[in-house]
Short mmCIF file of C-alpha atoms and ligand atoms in Angstrom, two decimals:
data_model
loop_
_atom_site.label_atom_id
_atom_site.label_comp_id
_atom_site.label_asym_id
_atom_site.label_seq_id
_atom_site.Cartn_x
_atom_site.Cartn_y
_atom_site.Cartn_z
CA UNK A 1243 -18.08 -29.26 25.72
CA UNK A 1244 -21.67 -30.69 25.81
CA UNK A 1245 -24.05 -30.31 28.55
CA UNK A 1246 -24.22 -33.29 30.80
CA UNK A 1247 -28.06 -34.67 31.43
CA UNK A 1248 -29.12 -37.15 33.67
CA UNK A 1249 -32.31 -39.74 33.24
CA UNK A 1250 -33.45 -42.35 35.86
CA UNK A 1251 -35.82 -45.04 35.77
CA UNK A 1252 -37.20 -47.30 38.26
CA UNK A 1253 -36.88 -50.92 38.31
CA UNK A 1254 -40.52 -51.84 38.33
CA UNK A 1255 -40.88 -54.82 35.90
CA UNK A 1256 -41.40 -54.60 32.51
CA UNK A 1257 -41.53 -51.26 31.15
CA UNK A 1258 -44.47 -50.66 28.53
CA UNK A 1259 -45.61 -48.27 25.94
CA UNK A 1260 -46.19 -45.21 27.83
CA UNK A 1261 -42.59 -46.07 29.67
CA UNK A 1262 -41.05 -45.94 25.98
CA UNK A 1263 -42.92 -43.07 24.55
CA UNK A 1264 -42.54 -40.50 27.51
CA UNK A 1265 -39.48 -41.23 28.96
CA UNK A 1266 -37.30 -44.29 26.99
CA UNK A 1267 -37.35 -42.63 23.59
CA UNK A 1268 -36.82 -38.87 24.62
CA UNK A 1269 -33.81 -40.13 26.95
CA UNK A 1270 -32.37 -41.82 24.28
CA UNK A 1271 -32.75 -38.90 21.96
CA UNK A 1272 -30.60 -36.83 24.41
CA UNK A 1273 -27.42 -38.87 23.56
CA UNK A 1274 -26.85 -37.13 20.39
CA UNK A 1275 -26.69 -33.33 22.26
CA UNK A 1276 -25.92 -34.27 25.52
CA UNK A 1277 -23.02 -35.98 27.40
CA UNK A 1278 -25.70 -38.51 28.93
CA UNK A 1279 -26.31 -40.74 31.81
CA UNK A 1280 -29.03 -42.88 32.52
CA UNK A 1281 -29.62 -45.43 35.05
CA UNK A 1282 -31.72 -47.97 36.49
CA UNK A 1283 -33.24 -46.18 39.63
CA UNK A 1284 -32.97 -49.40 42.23
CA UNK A 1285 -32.85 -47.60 45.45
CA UNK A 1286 -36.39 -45.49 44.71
CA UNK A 1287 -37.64 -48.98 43.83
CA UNK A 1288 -37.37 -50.45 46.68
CA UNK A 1289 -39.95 -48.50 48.76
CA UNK A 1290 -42.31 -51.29 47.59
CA UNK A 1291 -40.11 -54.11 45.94
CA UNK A 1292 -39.37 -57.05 48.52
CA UNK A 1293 -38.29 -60.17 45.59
CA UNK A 1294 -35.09 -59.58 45.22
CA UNK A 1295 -35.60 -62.12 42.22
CA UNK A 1296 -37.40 -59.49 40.39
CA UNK A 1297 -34.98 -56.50 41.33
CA UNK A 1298 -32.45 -58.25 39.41
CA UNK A 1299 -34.59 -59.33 36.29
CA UNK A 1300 -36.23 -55.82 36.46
CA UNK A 1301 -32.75 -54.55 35.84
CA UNK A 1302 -31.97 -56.61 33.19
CA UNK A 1303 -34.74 -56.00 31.36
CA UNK A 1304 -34.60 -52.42 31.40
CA UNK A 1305 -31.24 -52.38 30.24
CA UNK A 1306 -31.61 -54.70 27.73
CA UNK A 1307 -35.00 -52.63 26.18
CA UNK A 1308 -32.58 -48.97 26.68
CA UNK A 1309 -29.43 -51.23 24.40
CA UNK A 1310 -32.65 -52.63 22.30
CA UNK A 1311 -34.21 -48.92 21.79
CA UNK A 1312 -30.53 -47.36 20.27
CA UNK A 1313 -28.71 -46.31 23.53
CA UNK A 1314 -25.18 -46.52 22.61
CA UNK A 1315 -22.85 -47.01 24.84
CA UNK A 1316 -20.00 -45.53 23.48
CA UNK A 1317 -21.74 -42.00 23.64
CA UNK A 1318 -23.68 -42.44 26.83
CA UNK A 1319 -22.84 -44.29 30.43
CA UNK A 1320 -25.54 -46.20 31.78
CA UNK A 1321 -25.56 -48.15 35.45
CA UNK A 1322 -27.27 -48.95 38.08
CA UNK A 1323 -27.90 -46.96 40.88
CA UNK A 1324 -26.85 -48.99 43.21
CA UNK A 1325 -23.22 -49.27 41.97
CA UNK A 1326 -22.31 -45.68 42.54
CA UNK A 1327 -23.26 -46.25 46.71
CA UNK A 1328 -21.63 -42.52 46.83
CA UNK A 1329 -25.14 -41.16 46.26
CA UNK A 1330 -26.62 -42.78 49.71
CA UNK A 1331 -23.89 -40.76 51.25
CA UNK A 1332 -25.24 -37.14 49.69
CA UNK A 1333 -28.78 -38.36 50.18
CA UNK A 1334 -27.72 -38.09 54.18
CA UNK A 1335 -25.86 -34.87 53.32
CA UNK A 1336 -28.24 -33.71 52.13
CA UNK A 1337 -31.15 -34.61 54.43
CA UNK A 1338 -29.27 -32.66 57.14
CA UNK A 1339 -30.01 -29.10 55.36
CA UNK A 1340 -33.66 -30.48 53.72
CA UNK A 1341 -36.53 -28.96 56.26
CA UNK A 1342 -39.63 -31.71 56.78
CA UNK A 1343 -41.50 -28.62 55.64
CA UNK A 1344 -40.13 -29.41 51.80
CA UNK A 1345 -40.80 -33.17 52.10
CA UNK A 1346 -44.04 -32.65 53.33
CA UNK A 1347 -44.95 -30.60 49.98
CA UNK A 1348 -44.26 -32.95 47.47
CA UNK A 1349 -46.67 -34.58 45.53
CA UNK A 1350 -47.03 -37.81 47.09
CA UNK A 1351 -46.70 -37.60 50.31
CA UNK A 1352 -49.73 -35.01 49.84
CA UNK A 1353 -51.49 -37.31 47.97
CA UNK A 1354 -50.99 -40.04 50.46
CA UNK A 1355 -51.96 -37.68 53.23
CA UNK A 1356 -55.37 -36.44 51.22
CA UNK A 1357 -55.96 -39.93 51.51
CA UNK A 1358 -55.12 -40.34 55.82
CA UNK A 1359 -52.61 -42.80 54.75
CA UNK A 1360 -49.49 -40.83 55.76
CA UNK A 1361 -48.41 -43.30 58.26
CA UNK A 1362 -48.37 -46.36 56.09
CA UNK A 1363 -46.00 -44.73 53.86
CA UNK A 1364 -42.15 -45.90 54.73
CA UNK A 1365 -39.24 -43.36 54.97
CA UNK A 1366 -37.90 -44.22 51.55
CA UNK A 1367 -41.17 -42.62 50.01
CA UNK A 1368 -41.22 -39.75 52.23
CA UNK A 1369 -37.51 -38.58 51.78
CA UNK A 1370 -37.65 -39.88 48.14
CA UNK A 1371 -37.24 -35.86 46.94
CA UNK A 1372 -33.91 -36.25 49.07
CA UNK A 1373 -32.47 -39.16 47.23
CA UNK A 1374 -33.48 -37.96 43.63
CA UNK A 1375 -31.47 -35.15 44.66
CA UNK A 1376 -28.69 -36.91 45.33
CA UNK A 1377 -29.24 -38.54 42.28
CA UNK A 1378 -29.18 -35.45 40.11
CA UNK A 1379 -26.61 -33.33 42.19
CA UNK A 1380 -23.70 -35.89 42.70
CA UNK A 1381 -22.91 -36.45 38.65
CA UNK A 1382 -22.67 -32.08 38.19
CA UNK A 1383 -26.14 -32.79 35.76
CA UNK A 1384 -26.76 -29.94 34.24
CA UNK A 1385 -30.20 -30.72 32.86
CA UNK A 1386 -32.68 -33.21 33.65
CA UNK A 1387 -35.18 -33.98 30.99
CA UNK A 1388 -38.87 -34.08 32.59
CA UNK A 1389 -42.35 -34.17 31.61
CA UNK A 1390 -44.33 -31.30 33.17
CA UNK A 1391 -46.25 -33.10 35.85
CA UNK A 1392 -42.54 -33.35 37.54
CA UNK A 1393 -41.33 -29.85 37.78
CA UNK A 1394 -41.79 -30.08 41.68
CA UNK A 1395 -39.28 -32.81 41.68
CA UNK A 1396 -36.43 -30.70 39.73
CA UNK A 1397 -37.26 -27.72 42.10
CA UNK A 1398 -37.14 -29.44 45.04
CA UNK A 1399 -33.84 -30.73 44.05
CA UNK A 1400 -32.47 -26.91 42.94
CA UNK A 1401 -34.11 -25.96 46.61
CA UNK A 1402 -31.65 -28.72 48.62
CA UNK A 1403 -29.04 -27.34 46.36
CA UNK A 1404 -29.26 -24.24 47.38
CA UNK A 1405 -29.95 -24.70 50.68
CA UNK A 1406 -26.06 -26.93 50.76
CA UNK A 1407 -24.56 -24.44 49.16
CA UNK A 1408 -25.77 -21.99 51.42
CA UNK A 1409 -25.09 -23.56 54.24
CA UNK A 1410 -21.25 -25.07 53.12
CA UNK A 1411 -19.84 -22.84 50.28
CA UNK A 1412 -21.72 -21.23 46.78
CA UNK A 1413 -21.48 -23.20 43.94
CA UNK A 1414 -20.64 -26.42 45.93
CA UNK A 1415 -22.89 -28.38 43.93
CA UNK A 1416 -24.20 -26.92 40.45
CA UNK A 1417 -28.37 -26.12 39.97
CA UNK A 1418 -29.57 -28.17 37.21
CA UNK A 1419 -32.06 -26.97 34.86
CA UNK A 1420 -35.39 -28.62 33.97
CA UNK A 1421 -35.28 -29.82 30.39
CA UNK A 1422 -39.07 -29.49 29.96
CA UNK A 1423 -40.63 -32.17 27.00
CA UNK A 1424 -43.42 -30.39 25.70
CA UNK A 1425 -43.66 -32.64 22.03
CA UNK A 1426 -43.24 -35.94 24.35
CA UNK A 1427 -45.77 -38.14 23.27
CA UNK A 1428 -48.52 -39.56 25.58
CA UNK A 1429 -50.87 -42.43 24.71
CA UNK A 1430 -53.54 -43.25 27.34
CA UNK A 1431 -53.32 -47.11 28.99
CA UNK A 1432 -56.08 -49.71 27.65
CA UNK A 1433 -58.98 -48.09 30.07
CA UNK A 1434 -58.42 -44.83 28.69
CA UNK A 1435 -56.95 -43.29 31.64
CA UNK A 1436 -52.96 -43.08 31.76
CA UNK A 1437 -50.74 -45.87 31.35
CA UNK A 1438 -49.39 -47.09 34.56
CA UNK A 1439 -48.64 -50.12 36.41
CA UNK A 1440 -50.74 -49.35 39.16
CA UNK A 1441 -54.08 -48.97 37.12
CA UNK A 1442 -52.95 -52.70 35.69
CA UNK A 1443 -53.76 -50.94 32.02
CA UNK A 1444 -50.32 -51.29 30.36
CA UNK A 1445 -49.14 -52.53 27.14
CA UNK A 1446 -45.81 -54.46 28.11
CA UNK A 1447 -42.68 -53.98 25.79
CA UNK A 1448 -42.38 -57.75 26.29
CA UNK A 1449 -46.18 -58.61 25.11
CA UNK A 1450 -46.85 -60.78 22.13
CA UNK A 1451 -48.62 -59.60 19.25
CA UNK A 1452 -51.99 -61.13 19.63
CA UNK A 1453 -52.27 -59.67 23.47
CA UNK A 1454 -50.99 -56.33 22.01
CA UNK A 1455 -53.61 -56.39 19.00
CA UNK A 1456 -56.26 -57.65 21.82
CA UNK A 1457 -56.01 -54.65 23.89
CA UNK A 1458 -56.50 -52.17 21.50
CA UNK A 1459 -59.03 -53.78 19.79
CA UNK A 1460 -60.99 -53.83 22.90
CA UNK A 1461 -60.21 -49.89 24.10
CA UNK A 1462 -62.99 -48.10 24.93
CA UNK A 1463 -64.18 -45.27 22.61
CA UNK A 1464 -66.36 -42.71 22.57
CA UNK A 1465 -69.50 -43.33 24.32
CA UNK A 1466 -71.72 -41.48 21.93
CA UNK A 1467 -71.00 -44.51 19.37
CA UNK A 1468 -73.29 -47.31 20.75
CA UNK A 1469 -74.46 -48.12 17.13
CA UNK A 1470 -71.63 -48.21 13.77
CA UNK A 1471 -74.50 -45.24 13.01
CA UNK A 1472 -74.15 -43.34 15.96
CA UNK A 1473 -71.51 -40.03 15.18
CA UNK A 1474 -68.46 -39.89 17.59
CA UNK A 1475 -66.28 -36.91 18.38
CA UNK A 1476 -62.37 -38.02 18.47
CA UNK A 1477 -60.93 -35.76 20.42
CA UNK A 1478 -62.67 -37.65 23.65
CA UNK A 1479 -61.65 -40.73 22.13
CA UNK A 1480 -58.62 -43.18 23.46
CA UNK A 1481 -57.77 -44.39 20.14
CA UNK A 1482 -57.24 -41.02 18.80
CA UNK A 1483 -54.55 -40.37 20.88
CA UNK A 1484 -52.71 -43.54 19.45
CA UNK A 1485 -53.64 -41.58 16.11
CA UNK A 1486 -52.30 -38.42 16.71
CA UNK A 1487 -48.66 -40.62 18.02
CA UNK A 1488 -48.36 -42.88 15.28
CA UNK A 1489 -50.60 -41.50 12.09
CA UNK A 1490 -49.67 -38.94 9.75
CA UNK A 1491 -52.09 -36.09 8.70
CA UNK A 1492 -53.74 -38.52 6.12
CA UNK A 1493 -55.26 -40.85 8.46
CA UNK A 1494 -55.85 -38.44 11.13
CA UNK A 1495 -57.90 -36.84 8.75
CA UNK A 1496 -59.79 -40.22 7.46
CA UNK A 1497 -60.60 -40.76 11.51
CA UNK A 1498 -61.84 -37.55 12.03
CA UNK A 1499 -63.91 -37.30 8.46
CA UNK A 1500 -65.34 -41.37 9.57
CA UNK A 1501 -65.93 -40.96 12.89
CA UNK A 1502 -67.98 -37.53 13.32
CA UNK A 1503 -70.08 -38.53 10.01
CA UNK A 1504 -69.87 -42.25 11.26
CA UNK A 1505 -68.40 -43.29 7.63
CA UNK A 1506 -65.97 -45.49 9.63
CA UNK A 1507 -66.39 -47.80 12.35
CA UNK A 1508 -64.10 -48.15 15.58
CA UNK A 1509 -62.90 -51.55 14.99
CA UNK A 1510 -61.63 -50.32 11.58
CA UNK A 1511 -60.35 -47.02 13.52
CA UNK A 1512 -57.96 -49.04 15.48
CA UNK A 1513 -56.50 -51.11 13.33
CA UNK A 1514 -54.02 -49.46 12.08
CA UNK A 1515 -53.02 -48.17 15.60
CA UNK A 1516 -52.48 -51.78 16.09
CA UNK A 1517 -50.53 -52.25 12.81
CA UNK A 1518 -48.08 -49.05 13.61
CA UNK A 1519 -47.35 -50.08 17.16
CA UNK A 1520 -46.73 -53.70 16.31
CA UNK A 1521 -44.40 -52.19 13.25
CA UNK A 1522 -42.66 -49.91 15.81
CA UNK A 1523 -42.26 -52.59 18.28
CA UNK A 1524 -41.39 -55.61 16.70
CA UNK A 1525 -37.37 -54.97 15.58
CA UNK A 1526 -36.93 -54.11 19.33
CA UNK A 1527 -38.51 -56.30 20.53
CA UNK A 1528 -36.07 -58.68 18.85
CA UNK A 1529 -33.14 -56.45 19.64
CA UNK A 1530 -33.96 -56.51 23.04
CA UNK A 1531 -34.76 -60.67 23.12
CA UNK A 1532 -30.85 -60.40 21.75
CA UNK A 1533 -29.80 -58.31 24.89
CA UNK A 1534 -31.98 -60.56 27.39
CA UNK A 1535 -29.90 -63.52 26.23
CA UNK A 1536 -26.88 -62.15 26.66
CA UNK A 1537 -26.26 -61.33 30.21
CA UNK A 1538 -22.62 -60.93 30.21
CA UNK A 1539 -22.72 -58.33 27.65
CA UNK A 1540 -25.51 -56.39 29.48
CA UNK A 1541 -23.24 -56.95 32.29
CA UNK A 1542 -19.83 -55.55 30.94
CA UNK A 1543 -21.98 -52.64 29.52
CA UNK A 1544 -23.27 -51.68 32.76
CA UNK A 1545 -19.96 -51.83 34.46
CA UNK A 1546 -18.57 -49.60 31.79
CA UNK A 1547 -21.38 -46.92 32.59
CA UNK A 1548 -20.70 -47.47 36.41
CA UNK A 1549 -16.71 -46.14 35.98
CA UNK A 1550 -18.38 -43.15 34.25
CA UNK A 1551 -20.44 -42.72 36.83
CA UNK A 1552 -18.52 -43.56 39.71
CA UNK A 1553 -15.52 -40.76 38.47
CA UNK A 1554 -18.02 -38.03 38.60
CA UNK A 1555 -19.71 -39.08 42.17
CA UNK A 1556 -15.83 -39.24 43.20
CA UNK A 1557 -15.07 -36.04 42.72
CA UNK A 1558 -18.31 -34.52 43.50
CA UNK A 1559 -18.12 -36.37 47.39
CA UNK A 1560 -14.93 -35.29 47.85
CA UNK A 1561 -15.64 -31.51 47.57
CA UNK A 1562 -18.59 -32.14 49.48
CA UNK A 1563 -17.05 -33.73 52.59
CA UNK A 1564 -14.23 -30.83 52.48
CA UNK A 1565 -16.36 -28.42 52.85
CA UNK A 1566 -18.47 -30.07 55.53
CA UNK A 1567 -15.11 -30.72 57.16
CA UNK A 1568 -15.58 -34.38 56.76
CA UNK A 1569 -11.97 -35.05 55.42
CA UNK A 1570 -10.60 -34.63 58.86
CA UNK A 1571 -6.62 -36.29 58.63
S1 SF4 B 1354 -64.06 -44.01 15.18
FE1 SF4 B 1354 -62.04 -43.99 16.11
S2 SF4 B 1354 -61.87 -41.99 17.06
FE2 SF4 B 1354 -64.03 -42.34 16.64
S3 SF4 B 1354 -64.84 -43.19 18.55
FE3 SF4 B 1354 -64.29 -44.91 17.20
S4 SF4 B 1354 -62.20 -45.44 17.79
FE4 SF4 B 1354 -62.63 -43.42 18.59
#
């Protein structure tokens, strides 16, 4: 029997490159090895989203870019979080054996703290470790595939786990394992530092060519090459991470020959980053225009992946609430 693992994302708009790279295209791999779930992470989201307008297209479009990027359905269940409301039922559970001491640890709340702004945070953000637990525990996942800046979050989750079955029977709920993506590849947003939505440096899935070309053509580079004379050193270079994702040893070795002897100049360096993302991207980009205009099928999809789901969270809450003595009558 294959291992079941478990992926979230958050409804947050658009996803964009680094969203595809690090975590859309990993997930996705898992499907061949892994009895998998993913799903569309609604509840974390909405510790800052207030349209519910863009909930719902946020939703769609994720799902529609997962069907576009080769999830297939028949092999792996995916749903929204929301339509398995079992797993705001553990989250209390669980908060009633999770110490402030734990919450207060994770990454950021501390950062939010560091910054004195502790008390503008909401609940949802502070007792998000407590809900991603949930998330994790209540389908029996037995890994959780993670990039290595989130290890806290898996431990944190095997700590409430322990700390439940502890407190209400051993091996109540199972302790998944970290599924660790060392190879996962990482391309820095259009400023050079990472790719997120809150440093407004993306490249959307949804973007059309020109803006995509635009962006990269205008990167930053290495400093040192104010002049098309001036020597440059890759490996502090933007671009060259976009070389070492999509290049093959050929070209990596043209940029590094051109750029430290200045034979090449970074205009004709990023080109063809721009041709080999706009390659990659442009059949699912299609694919996933095909998904977007068919709601319905997204739909039906989704509500497949949410009987999956819902089964396992079933059985899962109702050992839980027998052993908490919750099934009173
Ligand atoms: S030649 Fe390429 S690697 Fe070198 S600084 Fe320019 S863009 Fe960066």
């Amino acid at each position: 029997m294959k291992k079941r693992s478990l992926s979230g994302i958050k409804s947050t708009g658009t996803p964009h490159l680094g969203n595809y790279l690090g975590m859309i295209r990993p997930a996705i791999d898992l499907q061949d090895d892994f009895d998998s779930f993913y799903f569309v992470a609604e509840y974390h989201a909405l510790t800052s989203e207030r349209d519910p307008a863009a909930m719902r297209a946020s939703t769609h479009m994720i799902a529609a870019n997962f069907l576009a990027f080769g999830l297939d359905p028949a092999r792996a269940a995916f749903f929204r979080q929301s339509d398995v409301p079992e797993v705001t039922e553990l989250a209390w559970l669980l908060s009633c054996v999770t110490h402030m001491g734990l919450l207060e640890r994770a990454h950021g709340y501390k950062a939010a703290k560091d910054q004195g702004k502790e008390k503008e945070i909401n609940h949802g953000v502070f007792s998000y470790p407590v809900l991603m637990a949930a998330d994790i525990l209540i389908y029996d996942s037995d890994v959780v595939p993670i990039g290595r800046d989130q290890i806290q979050h898996l431990e944190m989750t095997r700590d409430i786990a322990v700390k439940l079955n502890l407190a209400f029977g051993e091996n109540l709920v199972k302790l998944p394992e970290a599924l660790v993506r060392e190879e996962v590849a990482v391309v820095p947003g259009t400023d050079g530092r990472k790719m997120s939505k809150s440093y407004n440096n993306t490249i959307s899935l949804r973007e059309d060519e020109d803006s995509v070309a635009k962006k990269i053509r205008t990167m930053p580079t290495d400093p040192a090459r104010v002049r098309r004379t001036d020597p440059g050193t890759p490996s502090i270079c933007p671009v060259w991470q976009f070389h070492l994702v999509y290049s093959e040893e050929g070209r990596k070795e043209w940029v590094r020959q051109g750029c430290t002897s200045a034979g090449i100049g970074c205009l004709e360096c990023k080109q063809p980053v721009i041709d080999a993302v706009l390659e990659e991207q442009k059949p699912m980009r299609e694919r996933a225009q095909m998904y977007m205009d068919d709601p319905t099928l997204v739909r039906n999809i989704i509500s497949d992946g949410c009987e999956k789901a819902r089964e396992l969270a079933s059985e899962t809450m109702r050992d839980v609430r027998e052993a908490m003595g919750l099934n009173y009558g």
